[in-house]
Structure formats: structure tokens, C-alpha cells
mmCIF file of C-alpha atoms in Angstrom:
data_model
loop_
_atom_site.group_PDB
_atom_site.id
_atom_site.type_symbol
_atom_site.label_atom_id
_atom_site.label_comp_id
_atom_site.label_asym_id
_atom_site.label_seq_id
_atom_site.Cartn_x
_atom_site.Cartn_y
_atom_site.Cartn_z
ATOM 1 C CA UNK E 1 4.778 103.025 129.485
ATOM 2 C CA UNK E 2 4.705 103.616 133.733
ATOM 3 C CA UNK E 3 7.711 104.523 135.057
ATOM 4 C CA UNK E 4 8.186 104.155 139.137
ATOM 5 C CA UNK E 5 11.634 104.257 140.543
ATOM 6 C CA UNK E 6 13.566 103.868 143.342
ATOM 7 C CA UNK E 7 16.936 105.107 144.427
ATOM 8 C CA UNK E 8 18.858 101.753 145.057
ATOM 9 C CA UNK E 9 17.736 98.094 145.475
ATOM 10 C CA UNK E 10 19.916 97.446 148.151
ATOM 11 C CA UNK E 11 20.612 99.287 151.112
ATOM 12 C CA UNK E 12 22.489 98.292 154.045
ATOM 13 C CA UNK E 13 22.972 100.489 156.972
ATOM 14 C CA UNK E 14 24.105 100.624 160.839
ATOM 15 C CA UNK E 15 21.120 100.321 163.487
ATOM 16 C CA UNK E 16 20.337 104.814 164.354
ATOM 17 C CA UNK E 17 21.057 106.026 161.391
ATOM 18 C CA UNK E 18 18.640 107.683 159.402
ATOM 19 C CA UNK E 19 17.953 106.852 156.289
ATOM 20 C CA UNK E 20 16.396 108.226 153.084
ATOM 21 C CA UNK E 21 14.177 106.316 150.825
ATOM 22 C CA UNK E 22 13.152 108.149 147.052
ATOM 23 C CA UNK E 23 11.209 107.529 144.549
ATOM 24 C CA UNK E 24 10.306 109.396 141.416
ATOM 25 C CA UNK E 25 7.426 108.521 139.022
ATOM 26 C CA UNK E 26 6.713 109.750 135.507
ATOM 27 C CA UNK E 27 2.601 109.136 134.916
ATOM 28 C CA UNK E 28 1.776 112.476 136.980
ATOM 29 C CA UNK E 29 -0.037 110.510 138.674
ATOM 30 C CA UNK E 30 -1.590 112.000 142.140
ATOM 31 C CA UNK E 31 -1.013 109.341 144.986
ATOM 32 C CA UNK E 32 1.812 107.390 146.115
ATOM 33 C CA UNK E 33 2.515 104.674 148.046
ATOM 34 C CA UNK E 34 4.819 102.687 150.294
ATOM 35 C CA UNK E 35 4.581 99.323 151.531
ATOM 36 C CA UNK E 36 6.857 96.921 152.511
ATOM 37 C CA UNK E 37 7.070 93.038 152.240
ATOM 38 C CA UNK E 38 8.132 90.628 154.466
ATOM 39 C CA UNK E 39 8.296 86.842 154.344
ATOM 40 C CA UNK E 40 4.643 85.466 154.573
ATOM 41 C CA UNK E 41 3.038 88.287 155.154
ATOM 42 C CA UNK E 42 2.421 90.098 151.829
ATOM 43 C CA UNK E 43 2.425 93.743 151.901
ATOM 44 C CA UNK E 44 2.120 95.435 153.977
ATOM 45 C CA UNK E 45 1.152 99.422 153.488
ATOM 46 C CA UNK E 46 3.024 102.656 155.562
ATOM 47 C CA UNK E 47 2.258 105.082 154.323
ATOM 48 C CA UNK E 48 0.573 107.352 151.888
ATOM 49 C CA UNK E 49 -0.441 110.789 149.957
ATOM 50 C CA UNK E 50 -2.575 112.279 147.689
ATOM 51 C CA UNK E 51 -1.750 115.141 146.591
ATOM 52 C CA UNK E 52 1.503 117.385 147.181
ATOM 53 C CA UNK E 53 2.117 117.726 150.456
ATOM 54 C CA UNK E 54 -0.166 116.001 152.281
ATOM 55 C CA UNK E 55 -0.055 111.907 153.728
ATOM 56 C CA UNK E 56 -1.687 109.298 155.505
ATOM 57 C CA UNK E 57 -0.806 106.408 158.137
ATOM 58 C CA UNK E 58 -0.963 103.722 157.162
ATOM 59 C CA UNK E 59 -1.339 100.033 158.818
ATOM 60 C CA UNK E 60 2.048 100.040 159.606
ATOM 61 C CA UNK E 61 3.800 103.746 160.936
ATOM 62 C CA UNK E 62 5.610 103.164 163.165
ATOM 63 C CA UNK E 63 9.473 104.264 163.189
ATOM 64 C CA UNK E 64 8.377 106.094 159.681
ATOM 65 C CA UNK E 65 8.222 109.291 158.094
ATOM 66 C CA UNK E 66 7.804 110.696 154.542
ATOM 67 C CA UNK E 67 7.868 113.447 152.439
ATOM 68 C CA UNK E 68 5.766 113.631 149.150
ATOM 69 C CA UNK E 69 7.350 117.935 147.784
ATOM 70 C CA UNK E 70 6.962 117.496 144.136
ATOM 71 C CA UNK E 71 4.771 115.494 142.605
ATOM 72 C CA UNK E 72 6.306 113.233 141.613
ATOM 73 C CA UNK E 73 8.626 112.218 144.427
ATOM 74 C CA UNK E 74 7.673 110.705 147.408
ATOM 75 C CA UNK E 75 10.727 109.862 150.123
ATOM 76 C CA UNK E 76 10.446 107.665 152.871
ATOM 77 C CA UNK E 77 12.526 108.314 155.597
ATOM 78 C CA UNK E 78 13.689 106.033 159.020
ATOM 79 C CA UNK E 79 14.651 108.375 161.237
ATOM 80 C CA UNK E 80 16.403 106.050 163.578
ATOM 81 C CA UNK E 81 16.705 102.537 161.795
ATOM 82 C CA UNK E 82 16.088 99.955 163.452
ATOM 83 C CA UNK E 83 17.101 95.728 162.774
ATOM 84 C CA UNK E 84 13.842 95.212 162.132
ATOM 85 C CA UNK E 85 13.150 97.937 159.972
ATOM 86 C CA UNK E 86 14.921 95.277 157.373
ATOM 87 C CA UNK E 87 12.587 94.112 154.734
ATOM 88 C CA UNK E 88 11.788 95.136 150.920
ATOM 89 C CA UNK E 89 10.509 98.054 150.397
ATOM 90 C CA UNK E 90 8.537 98.901 147.896
ATOM 91 C CA UNK E 91 6.779 102.213 146.271
ATOM 92 C CA UNK E 92 3.847 102.776 143.863
ATOM 93 C CA UNK E 93 1.797 104.360 142.008
ATOM 94 C CA UNK E 94 -1.585 105.375 140.947
ATOM 95 C CA UNK E 95 -4.202 107.930 138.798
ATOM 96 C CA UNK E 96 -6.981 109.322 141.381
ATOM 97 C CA UNK E 97 -8.898 109.284 137.241
ATOM 98 C CA UNK E 98 -8.226 105.648 137.185
ATOM 99 C CA UNK E 99 -11.264 103.620 138.883
ATOM 100 C CA UNK E 100 -10.217 100.549 138.908
ATOM 101 C CA UNK E 101 -7.473 102.385 141.389
ATOM 102 C CA UNK E 102 -4.544 99.669 139.318
ATOM 103 C CA UNK E 103 -0.565 100.017 141.351
ATOM 104 C CA UNK E 104 2.531 100.602 139.177
ATOM 105 C CA UNK E 105 5.111 99.399 142.005
ATOM 106 C CA UNK E 106 9.186 101.091 141.653
ATOM 107 C CA UNK E 107 11.453 97.210 141.416
ATOM 108 C CA UNK E 108 11.808 97.450 145.188
ATOM 109 C CA UNK E 109 14.696 99.373 147.962
ATOM 110 C CA UNK E 110 16.540 95.270 149.412
ATOM 111 C CA UNK E 111 17.016 97.665 153.137
ATOM 112 C CA UNK E 112 19.414 95.797 155.223
ATOM 113 C CA UNK E 113 19.634 96.805 158.885
ATOM 114 C CA UNK E 114 23.154 96.128 161.083
ATOM 115 C CA UNK X 1 -9.937 93.631 160.723
ATOM 116 C CA UNK X 2 -10.010 93.463 156.170
ATOM 117 C CA UNK X 3 -7.826 90.053 155.718
ATOM 118 C CA UNK X 4 -7.114 88.465 152.090
ATOM 119 C CA UNK X 5 -5.600 85.471 152.487
ATOM 120 C CA UNK X 6 -4.139 83.763 149.869
ATOM 121 C CA UNK X 7 -3.259 79.851 149.020
ATOM 122 C CA UNK X 8 -1.955 78.075 149.149
ATOM 123 C CA UNK X 9 2.075 80.347 150.163
ATOM 124 C CA UNK X 10 3.556 78.029 147.164
ATOM 125 C CA UNK X 11 3.905 75.845 144.545
ATOM 126 C CA UNK X 12 6.249 73.976 142.425
ATOM 127 C CA UNK X 13 5.613 72.341 138.933
ATOM 128 C CA UNK X 14 6.726 70.800 136.422
ATOM 129 C CA UNK X 15 6.898 72.590 132.796
ATOM 130 C CA UNK X 16 3.393 72.031 131.256
ATOM 131 C CA UNK X 17 1.026 71.610 134.059
ATOM 132 C CA UNK X 18 -1.844 72.910 134.445
ATOM 133 C CA UNK X 19 -2.228 74.890 137.923
ATOM 134 C CA UNK X 20 -4.208 77.331 139.493
ATOM 135 C CA UNK X 21 -4.178 79.144 143.415
ATOM 136 C CA UNK X 22 -6.695 80.825 145.419
ATOM 137 C CA UNK X 23 -7.304 84.809 146.674
ATOM 138 C CA UNK X 24 -9.986 85.504 149.672
ATOM 139 C CA UNK X 25 -11.110 88.425 150.556
ATOM 140 C CA UNK X 26 -14.602 89.857 151.890
ATOM 141 C CA UNK X 27 -17.680 89.922 150.509
ATOM 142 C CA UNK X 28 -18.785 92.346 152.074
ATOM 143 C CA UNK X 29 -18.682 95.697 150.929
ATOM 144 C CA UNK X 30 -16.426 95.199 147.945
ATOM 145 C CA UNK X 31 -14.991 96.854 144.802
ATOM 146 C CA UNK X 32 -12.069 95.439 143.133
ATOM 147 C CA UNK X 33 -9.867 92.751 142.587
ATOM 148 C CA UNK X 34 -6.650 92.305 141.511
ATOM 149 C CA UNK X 35 -3.898 89.996 140.607
ATOM 150 C CA UNK X 36 -0.020 91.164 140.327
ATOM 151 C CA UNK X 37 2.675 88.680 139.315
ATOM 152 C CA UNK X 38 6.419 89.580 141.171
ATOM 153 C CA UNK X 39 8.880 88.447 139.370
ATOM 154 C CA UNK X 40 12.360 88.347 141.260
ATOM 155 C CA UNK X 41 14.248 91.421 140.635
ATOM 156 C CA UNK X 42 11.244 92.869 138.392
ATOM 157 C CA UNK X 43 8.385 95.404 140.016
ATOM 158 C CA UNK X 44 5.673 93.451 140.544
ATOM 159 C CA UNK X 45 2.821 93.366 137.041
ATOM 160 C CA UNK X 46 -0.874 94.454 137.217
ATOM 161 C CA UNK X 47 -2.421 91.535 136.524
ATOM 162 C CA UNK X 48 -5.923 91.507 136.297
ATOM 163 C CA UNK X 49 -8.293 94.133 137.751
ATOM 164 C CA UNK X 50 -11.637 92.459 138.464
ATOM 165 C CA UNK X 51 -14.601 94.314 139.723
ATOM 166 C CA UNK X 52 -18.397 91.752 139.410
ATOM 167 C CA UNK X 53 -18.922 89.165 141.005
ATOM 168 C CA UNK X 54 -18.895 86.392 137.828
ATOM 169 C CA UNK X 55 -16.081 88.571 135.882
ATOM 170 C CA UNK X 56 -13.077 86.413 133.535
ATOM 171 C CA UNK X 57 -10.499 88.020 132.118
ATOM 172 C CA UNK X 58 -7.695 85.610 130.413
ATOM 173 C CA UNK X 59 -4.157 86.668 128.463
ATOM 174 C CA UNK X 60 -2.559 84.455 126.997
ATOM 175 C CA UNK X 61 -2.560 81.072 129.531
ATOM 176 C CA UNK X 62 -3.301 82.328 132.586
ATOM 177 C CA UNK X 63 -7.400 83.375 133.812
ATOM 178 C CA UNK X 64 -8.901 84.679 136.344
ATOM 179 C CA UNK X 65 -12.188 84.333 138.064
ATOM 180 C CA UNK X 66 -14.241 86.504 140.704
ATOM 181 C CA UNK X 67 -16.647 85.847 143.014
ATOM 182 C CA UNK X 68 -18.207 88.787 144.983
ATOM 183 C CA UNK X 69 -21.070 86.627 146.250
ATOM 184 C CA UNK X 70 -18.402 84.271 148.032
ATOM 185 C CA UNK X 71 -15.423 86.261 148.335
ATOM 186 C CA UNK X 72 -12.829 84.523 146.725
ATOM 187 C CA UNK X 73 -11.208 84.982 143.283
ATOM 188 C CA UNK X 74 -9.220 83.090 140.709
ATOM 189 C CA UNK X 75 -6.217 82.071 139.159
ATOM 190 C CA UNK X 76 -5.290 79.828 136.559
ATOM 191 C CA UNK X 77 -2.137 78.888 134.113
ATOM 192 C CA UNK X 78 -2.559 76.967 131.551
ATOM 193 C CA UNK X 79 0.735 74.805 130.436
ATOM 194 C CA UNK X 80 3.217 76.623 132.462
ATOM 195 C CA UNK X 81 6.495 77.819 131.797
ATOM 196 C CA UNK X 82 9.425 78.224 133.812
ATOM 197 C CA UNK X 83 8.830 81.863 133.004
ATOM 198 C CA UNK X 84 6.008 81.997 135.292
ATOM 199 C CA UNK X 85 8.192 81.315 137.957
ATOM 200 C CA UNK X 86 6.480 84.745 140.633
ATOM 201 C CA UNK X 87 5.042 85.697 143.804
ATOM 202 C CA UNK X 88 1.627 86.043 142.384
ATOM 203 C CA UNK X 89 -0.201 89.017 144.849
ATOM 204 C CA UNK X 90 -3.902 89.183 145.163
ATOM 205 C CA UNK X 91 -5.106 92.346 145.966
ATOM 206 C CA UNK X 92 -8.773 94.135 147.511
ATOM 207 C CA UNK X 93 -10.772 97.465 147.700
ATOM 208 C CA UNK X 94 -13.413 98.099 148.857
ATOM 209 C CA UNK X 95 -14.450 101.374 147.141
ATOM 210 C CA UNK X 96 -12.955 103.990 144.935
ATOM 211 C CA UNK X 97 -10.393 105.781 145.765
ATOM 212 C CA UNK X 98 -9.467 103.591 148.684
ATOM 213 C CA UNK X 99 -6.219 100.872 149.293
ATOM 214 C CA UNK X 100 -5.239 98.063 147.747
ATOM 215 C CA UNK X 101 -4.706 95.419 150.649
ATOM 216 C CA UNK X 102 -3.714 92.889 149.807
ATOM 217 C CA UNK X 103 -2.951 88.702 150.134
ATOM 218 C CA UNK X 104 1.200 87.272 150.987
ATOM 219 C CA UNK X 105 1.026 85.777 147.812
ATOM 220 C CA UNK X 106 1.235 82.701 145.978
ATOM 221 C CA UNK X 107 5.479 81.215 145.222
ATOM 222 C CA UNK X 108 5.141 79.407 141.693
ATOM 223 C CA UNK X 109 8.255 77.446 140.298
ATOM 224 C CA UNK X 110 8.066 76.153 137.503
ATOM 225 C CA UNK X 111 10.910 72.732 137.013
ATOM 226 C CA UNK X 112 11.770 72.334 133.278
#
């Protein structure tokens, strides 16, 4: 079974703090993704990575950065957290060899920025 | 801009009712359509992926159909049970290795 884990289920931070969200997958997947989910808006792609050290902007990258130093780990960084970044953050991974591009998700981190 | 629309946004049914929801996507440049189920406090779980016009997939009481020419997919649940309560997400891709473009989801609540 594919397992995608995220470092925290719930996180509360203050405005201006630097926030790290960690994601680890154990299936040797090449592709990893970060989404945020807000009510009525569905999952929106923040950043993704097709390989170690590679990163691509998704649809809403502003205010975020990412790091992929190892294949199994993909970190999302909020350089200076703001209240509008309060959201549910989901990490996902997929295999380059799977032609259907099915993504496997972690359980999510609910971040509250005060 | 590629948009994926799901309807309804939420649905409340009684145990035993059958239900269905719709996912609409751009009919041009289609590659695949995914359905996911996301239960509270759990990870979204892949239900189906469909690639061919006319595809039908079934898993237990849940089935899905695909019409790529008109750009829609239906998800059916026969005899809903409380454990079917979840948000159902559809996602569209227009090329292999491309991004998944998600709809906003349909939140299903099944009352015993």
C-alpha cells in the first residue's frame, strides 16, 4: 500500500512566522504535489515536483516555496505566514510509470494562522 | 482556463436511497477522469480512473460512467449507507503526466 504521511494533522501559527509542512512517501514515486483545500474551491495546486531538486509552480504559488532534497520528501514552506493561508494542506505523490497519473494523498494538515 | 464543475455541492440522503452526482469537464484534449472519495479525517482515496468514452467502472455499490464527447461523468451510489458519507472529488487531466484539475467536490451525508 502506498503511504503518504504529513508531519502534523493540526498546526497553529502566528502571522509572520515561518512554517514548514513536511510530506514523506514510501513508494519511490517521482512526482509529488502540494495542494490546499478551501470550502467551495476544491483542491488547488500550489507547487509540484517531478524529480529531486526540481520544482514547478502550480496555480497558486504566491506566498509559498518548496524543497525537494530527497526523492521521498517534499516540503512546503510559508516564508511569512498570513491569515489568508489558513487552510487544509494536502500532499500527494504519483508514479511516472503509471499512465493514469493516479495520485495518492496524505491525510492533510489543517493550518490555522492567527 | 480549464474548469471542472461538480454538482450538487452537497447532498443529504437517507440510508437506502440511491444517489448520483455529476462532474463536468472540458471535452477537448481529454486524457483521463478520476474520482476520489475523501472521508473526514482520512486521506482522499482513489475510486476510479476512466480514459475512454463510454467507460463504466464499478466497485461494490458505487459505479461511474464517462462521456468524453459531451464532457461529463456520473457517479452513482446504490442503496447509500452511512459509511458512504464523504466528499467525492472528480479530477480531469488533458495529457499523460499532466496535472490533475479538481472540481470543488460533492459532500454526501447519509443519515441512518
